[in-house]
């Protein structure tokens, strides 16, 4: 193989991983910024609607110019599939996730996202996209243990907040006593909402794996999803209030956050994640979710000076440990599959050779 060929092979191998990592870093920073905006009292679904509108505007010209010759005919079934995609991966996911984020912190929200591989794996078993028989193997046992450790970490993080371990004077002044006490009381409820939001994200990843086959145009698909999600988020915003003034935003920081969330957190991240799922599968793509936790924690604590609690750190560490036990099992599964495939090929070759020898003249 030539040097150029080897370089191309390395790029093809690692580009989906880099895309998924980049998407998770972006989502971590977005969660930290959106949390800051939510603390100002903005309707969380107004943010969701605006970010999807911005995403659609950004992606529409890209979809038109880059995919107009390769785009399949848009049937009613495909429109309905994108409606479901928007419902699972944007509107319902954001409804519960942003609601939970408003009650907790960006670090906690991303720590619960670390449960994504475990939830995705469990749902994959339910929907039979993962083989139940594989659970009896070493790889299957490791994946189950990793899943249970992930869940244990999330439960620890949920039920134990612990003492504050960082100084964050600016944040405390901004929120002061009443707001902070209200959020502390709703900590458990917030973690529940975050878990529900993460489950919807897992369902979206599994659904997206099927939709990618039917409609393999990442820009057009994400644009359609964003359009449907914008209308869905607008309807869900009625849950919190029906005041038209909720849609008029004057704060420059909130406008900047919504713009960043729409362009980077919704448009580019969803395109990158969709492409990554198409290349490596939903379960494997979900295993990079701890990158979101790391990015959110750094952004949240260092840049936004949000207080960090001992329970969040310990729960996050346990969840990430569970994730890598899960990855260990995934690696063993892949190695076993490769070995089995090689054995089958050798047996086929031996049978063919014996068959040819028997047919040759003495």
Short mmCIF file of C-alpha atoms in Angstrom, two decimals:
data_model
loop_
_atom_site.label_atom_id
_atom_site.label_comp_id
_atom_site.label_asym_id
_atom_site.label_seq_id
_atom_site.Cartn_x
_atom_site.Cartn_y
_atom_site.Cartn_z
CA UNK A 1 0.00 0.00 0.00
CA UNK A 2 1.33 3.47 -0.90
CA UNK A 3 2.00 6.20 1.65
CA UNK A 4 -0.92 8.21 0.25
CA UNK A 5 -3.16 5.18 0.56
CA UNK A 6 -2.08 4.61 4.16
CA UNK A 7 -2.70 8.25 5.05
CA UNK A 8 -6.13 8.12 3.44
CA UNK A 9 -6.92 4.93 5.37
CA UNK A 10 -5.93 6.56 8.69
CA UNK A 11 -8.07 9.63 7.90
CA UNK A 12 -11.08 7.46 6.97
CA UNK A 13 -10.63 5.46 10.19
CA UNK A 14 -10.32 8.40 12.58
CA UNK A 15 -12.46 11.09 10.95
CA UNK A 16 -15.78 9.72 12.36
CA UNK A 17 -14.21 9.60 15.84
CA UNK A 18 -12.94 13.18 15.52
CA UNK A 19 -16.37 14.33 14.31
CA UNK A 20 -18.13 12.69 17.28
CA UNK A 21 -15.57 14.07 19.76
CA UNK A 22 -15.96 17.56 18.27
CA UNK A 23 -19.75 17.30 18.52
CA UNK A 24 -19.52 16.30 22.19
CA UNK A 25 -17.12 19.14 23.03
CA UNK A 26 -19.51 21.60 21.36
CA UNK A 27 -22.50 20.20 23.26
CA UNK A 28 -20.62 20.47 26.56
CA UNK A 29 -19.83 24.15 26.01
CA UNK A 30 -23.41 24.82 24.85
CA UNK A 31 -24.85 23.20 28.00
CA UNK A 32 -22.69 25.43 30.20
CA UNK A 33 -23.71 28.60 28.35
CA UNK A 34 -27.40 27.68 28.17
CA UNK A 35 -27.41 26.98 31.91
CA UNK A 36 -26.18 30.55 32.48
CA UNK A 37 -28.97 31.88 30.23
CA UNK A 38 -31.63 29.78 32.00
CA UNK A 39 -30.56 31.22 35.35
CA UNK A 40 -31.76 34.57 34.00
CA UNK A 41 -35.34 33.22 33.77
CA UNK A 42 -35.61 32.63 30.01
CA UNK A 43 -38.27 30.10 28.89
CA UNK A 44 -36.19 27.01 28.10
CA UNK A 45 -38.31 26.01 25.08
CA UNK A 46 -38.00 29.50 23.59
CA UNK A 47 -34.25 28.83 23.54
CA UNK A 48 -34.98 25.43 21.98
CA UNK A 49 -37.21 26.93 19.26
CA UNK A 50 -34.77 29.71 18.37
CA UNK A 51 -31.75 27.41 18.20
CA UNK A 52 -33.61 25.09 15.80
CA UNK A 53 -34.69 28.02 13.60
CA UNK A 54 -31.06 29.21 13.43
CA UNK A 55 -29.93 25.66 12.68
CA UNK A 56 -32.41 25.40 9.77
CA UNK A 57 -31.27 28.74 8.30
CA UNK A 58 -27.60 27.74 8.51
CA UNK A 59 -28.11 24.29 6.97
CA UNK A 60 -30.66 25.16 4.23
CA UNK A 61 -28.12 26.66 1.75
CA UNK A 62 -25.62 23.85 2.47
CA UNK A 63 -28.32 21.24 1.87
CA UNK A 64 -29.42 22.92 -1.37
CA UNK A 65 -26.00 23.38 -2.97
CA UNK A 66 -24.18 20.29 -1.69
CA UNK A 67 -26.92 17.66 -1.87
CA UNK A 68 -29.36 18.75 -4.58
CA UNK A 69 -28.02 16.13 -7.05
CA UNK A 70 -27.84 13.24 -4.59
CA UNK A 71 -30.92 13.92 -2.45
CA UNK A 72 -33.62 11.17 -2.68
CA UNK A 73 -37.22 12.10 -3.42
CA UNK A 74 -38.89 13.39 -0.25
CA UNK A 75 -41.93 11.16 0.34
CA UNK A 76 -44.59 11.50 3.03
CA UNK A 77 -42.99 8.61 4.95
CA UNK A 78 -39.62 10.38 4.97
CA UNK A 79 -41.27 13.62 6.12
CA UNK A 80 -42.93 11.71 8.95
CA UNK A 81 -39.60 10.07 9.86
CA UNK A 82 -37.97 13.50 10.13
CA UNK A 83 -40.90 14.69 12.24
CA UNK A 84 -40.20 11.81 14.64
CA UNK A 85 -36.47 12.57 14.47
CA UNK A 86 -37.14 16.18 15.51
CA UNK A 87 -39.49 15.01 18.27
CA UNK A 88 -36.98 12.55 19.77
CA UNK A 89 -33.66 14.29 19.15
CA UNK A 90 -34.58 17.96 19.54
CA UNK A 91 -37.95 19.00 20.97
CA UNK A 92 -38.77 16.35 23.62
CA UNK A 93 -35.10 15.81 24.40
CA UNK A 94 -34.56 19.55 24.91
CA UNK A 95 -37.84 19.96 26.80
CA UNK A 96 -36.74 17.55 29.54
CA UNK A 97 -33.02 18.16 29.28
CA UNK A 98 -33.14 21.96 29.50
CA UNK A 99 -35.77 21.75 32.26
CA UNK A 100 -33.46 19.46 34.21
CA UNK A 101 -30.49 21.71 33.44
CA UNK A 102 -32.34 24.71 34.93
CA UNK A 103 -32.67 22.77 38.22
CA UNK A 104 -29.10 21.42 38.41
CA UNK A 105 -25.86 22.40 36.65
CA UNK A 106 -24.07 21.84 33.34
CA UNK A 107 -21.66 19.41 35.03
CA UNK A 108 -24.49 17.28 36.41
CA UNK A 109 -26.36 17.34 33.10
CA UNK A 110 -23.31 16.12 31.20
CA UNK A 111 -22.53 13.53 33.88
CA UNK A 112 -25.98 12.04 33.31
CA UNK A 113 -25.30 12.13 29.57
CA UNK A 114 -22.45 9.74 30.43
CA UNK A 115 -25.24 7.19 30.94
CA UNK A 116 -25.96 7.46 27.22
CA UNK A 117 -23.98 4.31 26.23
CA UNK A 118 -25.68 2.28 28.95
CA UNK A 119 -29.16 3.51 28.02
CA UNK A 120 -28.49 3.09 24.30
CA UNK A 121 -27.18 -0.45 24.89
CA UNK A 122 -30.24 -1.35 26.99
CA UNK A 123 -32.61 0.05 24.36
CA UNK A 124 -30.64 -1.74 21.62
CA UNK A 125 -31.27 -5.01 23.47
CA UNK A 126 -34.98 -4.21 23.75
CA UNK A 127 -35.25 -3.38 20.05
CA UNK A 128 -33.06 -6.39 19.13
CA UNK A 129 -30.36 -4.37 17.39
CA UNK A 130 -27.94 -6.01 19.88
CA UNK A 131 -27.87 -9.80 20.18
CA UNK A 132 -29.04 -11.08 23.58
CA UNK A 133 -27.00 -14.30 23.15
CA UNK A 134 -23.80 -12.22 23.26
CA UNK A 135 -24.51 -11.42 26.93
CA UNK A 136 -23.23 -14.88 27.90
CA UNK A 137 -19.76 -14.14 26.50
CA UNK A 138 -16.94 -12.32 28.33
CA UNK A 139 -17.56 -9.23 26.21
CA UNK A 140 -21.28 -9.33 27.00
CA UNK A 141 -20.65 -9.65 30.75
CA UNK A 142 -18.24 -6.67 30.67
CA UNK A 143 -20.81 -4.58 28.80
CA UNK A 144 -23.51 -5.41 31.37
CA UNK A 145 -21.15 -4.65 34.29
CA UNK A 146 -20.13 -1.37 32.65
CA UNK A 147 -23.78 -0.47 32.18
CA UNK A 148 -24.56 -1.16 35.85
CA UNK A 149 -21.55 0.90 37.01
CA UNK A 150 -22.70 3.80 34.80
CA UNK A 151 -26.15 3.67 36.35
CA UNK A 152 -24.64 3.47 39.86
CA UNK A 153 -22.56 6.58 39.19
CA UNK A 154 -25.61 8.44 37.94
CA UNK A 155 -27.64 7.40 41.00
CA UNK A 156 -24.82 8.48 43.34
CA UNK A 157 -24.62 11.82 41.55
CA UNK A 158 -28.40 12.23 41.82
CA UNK A 159 -28.85 11.43 45.51
CA UNK A 160 -25.62 12.89 46.90
CA UNK A 161 -24.76 16.52 46.21
CA UNK A 162 -22.06 16.90 48.86
CA UNK A 163 -20.06 19.96 49.88
CA UNK A 164 -18.94 22.65 47.47
CA UNK A 165 -15.28 22.11 46.48
CA UNK A 166 -14.60 25.22 44.37
CA UNK A 167 -14.76 28.93 45.07
CA UNK A 168 -17.09 30.78 42.69
CA UNK A 169 -17.84 34.22 44.10
CA UNK A 170 -19.12 35.71 40.86
CA UNK A 171 -21.65 32.94 40.34
CA UNK A 172 -22.91 33.12 43.91
CA UNK A 173 -23.42 36.85 43.64
CA UNK A 174 -25.35 36.40 40.43
CA UNK A 175 -27.72 33.78 41.79
CA UNK A 176 -27.72 34.80 45.47
CA UNK A 177 -29.78 33.02 48.13
CA UNK A 178 -33.35 32.46 46.92
CA UNK A 179 -32.54 31.23 43.42
CA UNK A 180 -29.81 28.88 44.66
CA UNK A 181 -32.00 27.43 47.42
CA UNK A 182 -34.87 26.80 44.99
CA UNK A 183 -32.54 24.95 42.61
CA UNK A 184 -31.15 22.83 45.47
CA UNK A 185 -34.66 21.74 46.49
CA UNK A 186 -35.39 20.64 42.92
CA UNK A 187 -32.07 18.79 42.47
CA UNK A 188 -33.65 15.31 42.45
CA UNK A 189 -36.42 16.40 40.07
CA UNK A 190 -33.81 17.97 37.79
CA UNK A 191 -31.81 14.72 37.65
CA UNK A 192 -35.01 12.83 36.76
CA UNK A 193 -35.74 15.24 33.90
CA UNK A 194 -32.13 14.95 32.68
CA UNK A 195 -32.38 11.15 32.66
CA UNK A 196 -35.60 11.30 30.62
CA UNK A 197 -33.94 13.73 28.19
CA UNK A 198 -30.94 11.40 27.84
CA UNK A 199 -33.29 8.49 27.13
CA UNK A 200 -34.90 10.46 24.30
CA UNK A 201 -31.42 11.19 22.93
CA UNK A 202 -30.64 7.45 23.00
CA UNK A 203 -33.87 6.70 21.13
CA UNK A 204 -32.95 9.36 18.57
CA UNK A 205 -29.50 7.82 18.00
CA UNK A 206 -31.02 4.39 17.37
CA UNK A 207 -33.71 5.89 15.13
CA UNK A 208 -31.11 7.96 13.28
CA UNK A 209 -29.15 4.83 12.44
CA UNK A 210 -32.18 3.61 10.45
CA UNK A 211 -33.02 7.00 8.96
CA UNK A 212 -29.45 7.41 7.67
CA UNK A 213 -30.00 4.40 5.42
CA UNK A 214 -33.30 5.74 4.03
CA UNK A 215 -32.11 9.33 3.64
CA UNK A 216 -28.28 9.53 3.54
CA UNK A 217 -28.05 13.33 3.22
CA UNK A 218 -26.76 14.73 6.51
CA UNK A 219 -27.34 18.44 5.79
CA UNK A 220 -30.83 18.01 4.35
CA UNK A 221 -31.82 15.55 7.06
CA UNK A 222 -30.66 17.80 9.92
CA UNK A 223 -32.31 20.83 8.28
CA UNK A 224 -35.67 19.02 8.05
CA UNK A 225 -35.31 17.81 11.62
CA UNK A 226 -34.60 21.38 12.80
CA UNK A 227 -37.64 22.80 10.97
CA UNK A 228 -40.01 20.28 12.57
CA UNK A 229 -38.32 20.69 15.97
CA UNK A 230 -38.70 24.49 15.88
CA UNK A 231 -42.50 24.20 15.58
CA UNK A 232 -42.61 21.44 18.21
CA UNK A 233 -40.53 23.52 20.66
CA UNK A 234 -42.80 26.53 20.09
CA UNK A 235 -45.83 24.41 21.07
CA UNK A 236 -44.04 22.96 24.09
CA UNK A 237 -43.11 26.47 25.25
CA UNK A 238 -46.79 26.95 26.14
CA UNK A 239 -46.16 24.65 29.10
CA UNK A 240 -44.28 27.39 30.95
CA UNK A 241 -46.23 30.43 29.79
CA UNK A 242 -48.17 32.05 26.95
CA UNK A 243 -46.80 35.56 27.26
CA UNK A 244 -45.66 36.92 23.87
CA UNK A 245 -42.97 38.93 25.68
CA UNK A 246 -41.15 35.64 26.42
CA UNK A 247 -40.14 35.60 22.76
CA UNK A 248 -38.63 39.10 22.84
CA UNK A 249 -35.08 38.80 24.12
CA UNK A 250 -33.08 41.95 24.89
CA UNK A 251 -30.14 40.49 26.78
CA UNK A 252 -27.11 40.42 24.45
CA UNK A 253 -25.55 37.48 26.30
CA UNK A 254 -28.71 35.36 25.86
CA UNK A 255 -28.86 36.31 22.14
CA UNK A 256 -25.20 35.27 21.78
CA UNK A 257 -25.87 31.98 23.59
CA UNK A 258 -28.89 31.16 21.40
CA UNK A 259 -26.92 31.95 18.24
CA UNK A 260 -23.98 29.81 19.36
CA UNK A 261 -26.33 27.00 20.42
CA UNK A 262 -28.12 27.11 17.05
CA UNK A 263 -25.05 27.20 14.81
CA UNK A 264 -22.60 25.05 16.79
CA UNK A 265 -24.72 23.06 19.25
CA UNK A 266 -27.60 22.20 16.92
CA UNK A 267 -26.58 22.53 13.26
CA UNK A 268 -22.91 21.52 13.15
CA UNK A 269 -22.98 19.08 16.09
CA UNK A 270 -26.04 17.22 14.80
CA UNK A 271 -24.55 16.95 11.30
CA UNK A 272 -21.27 15.63 12.74
CA UNK A 273 -23.05 13.20 15.07
CA UNK A 274 -25.40 11.98 12.32
CA UNK A 275 -22.44 11.30 10.02
CA UNK A 276 -20.56 9.58 12.85
CA UNK A 277 -23.53 7.32 13.63
CA UNK A 278 -23.72 6.38 9.96
CA UNK A 279 -20.04 5.37 9.99
CA UNK A 280 -19.61 3.62 13.35
CA UNK A 281 -23.13 2.91 14.65
CA UNK A 282 -25.29 4.38 17.41
CA UNK A 283 -23.96 2.35 20.35
CA UNK A 284 -20.29 3.08 19.59
CA UNK A 285 -21.01 6.77 18.91
CA UNK A 286 -22.74 7.06 22.29
CA UNK A 287 -19.59 5.90 24.13
CA UNK A 288 -17.92 9.29 23.60
CA UNK A 289 -20.47 11.08 25.79
CA UNK A 290 -17.97 11.62 28.69
CA UNK A 291 -16.18 14.11 26.43
CA UNK A 292 -19.27 16.29 26.89
CA UNK A 293 -18.86 16.02 30.66
CA UNK A 294 -15.19 17.04 30.54
CA UNK A 295 -15.87 19.98 28.23
CA UNK A 296 -18.84 21.19 30.31
CA UNK A 297 -16.97 20.89 33.60
CA UNK A 298 -13.98 22.87 32.32
CA UNK A 299 -16.16 25.50 30.66
CA UNK A 300 -18.53 25.68 33.62
CA UNK A 301 -15.96 25.90 36.40
CA UNK A 302 -13.05 27.78 34.80
CA UNK A 303 -14.84 30.21 32.46
CA UNK A 304 -18.29 30.67 34.04
CA UNK A 305 -17.10 30.14 37.66
CA UNK A 306 -19.98 27.83 38.54
CA UNK A 307 -19.62 26.02 41.90
CA UNK A 308 -18.53 22.39 41.72
CA UNK A 309 -19.81 19.85 44.28
CA UNK A 310 -18.14 16.69 45.59
CA UNK A 311 -21.11 14.46 44.64
CA UNK A 312 -20.92 15.64 41.03
CA UNK A 313 -17.21 14.79 40.81
CA UNK A 314 -17.47 11.36 42.48
CA UNK A 315 -20.60 10.39 40.53
CA UNK A 316 -18.99 11.50 37.28
CA UNK A 317 -15.83 9.46 37.98
CA UNK A 318 -17.88 6.31 38.70
CA UNK A 319 -19.98 6.84 35.54
CA UNK A 320 -16.86 7.27 33.38
CA UNK A 321 -15.29 4.14 34.95
CA UNK A 322 -18.40 2.22 34.00
CA UNK A 323 -18.18 3.60 30.50
CA UNK A 324 -14.65 2.30 30.00
CA UNK A 325 -15.57 -1.13 31.36
CA UNK A 326 -18.31 -1.06 28.71
CA UNK A 327 -15.74 -0.06 26.06
CA UNK A 328 -13.46 -2.88 27.20
CA UNK A 329 -16.28 -5.30 26.58
CA UNK A 330 -16.97 -3.69 23.19
CA UNK A 331 -13.30 -4.12 22.25
CA UNK A 332 -13.34 -7.82 23.26
CA UNK A 333 -16.52 -8.31 21.24
CA UNK A 334 -14.91 -6.79 18.16
CA UNK A 335 -11.75 -8.89 18.56
CA UNK A 336 -13.82 -12.06 18.99
CA UNK A 337 -15.85 -11.19 15.89
CA UNK A 338 -12.66 -10.60 13.85
CA UNK A 339 -11.14 -13.91 15.05
CA UNK A 340 -14.33 -15.83 14.25
CA UNK A 341 -14.50 -14.27 10.79
CA UNK A 342 -10.88 -15.24 10.12
CA UNK A 343 -11.55 -18.83 11.27
CA UNK A 344 -14.58 -19.10 8.99
CA UNK A 345 -12.56 -17.79 6.04
CA UNK A 346 -9.78 -20.33 6.73
CA UNK A 347 -12.28 -23.18 6.98
CA UNK A 348 -13.90 -22.12 3.69
CA UNK A 349 -10.48 -21.96 2.05
CA UNK A 350 -9.58 -25.43 3.34
CA UNK A 351 -12.89 -26.89 2.08
CA UNK A 352 -12.36 -25.31 -1.35
CA UNK A 353 -8.80 -26.66 -1.53
CA UNK A 354 -9.92 -30.18 -0.57
CA UNK A 355 -12.73 -29.97 -3.12
CA UNK A 356 -10.31 -28.94 -5.85
CA UNK A 357 -7.88 -31.71 -4.87
CA UNK A 358 -10.64 -34.32 -5.07
CA UNK A 359 -11.56 -33.16 -8.57
CA UNK A 360 -7.98 -33.14 -9.89
CA UNK A 361 -6.87 -36.22 -11.93
CA UNK A 362 -4.70 -38.83 -10.20
#
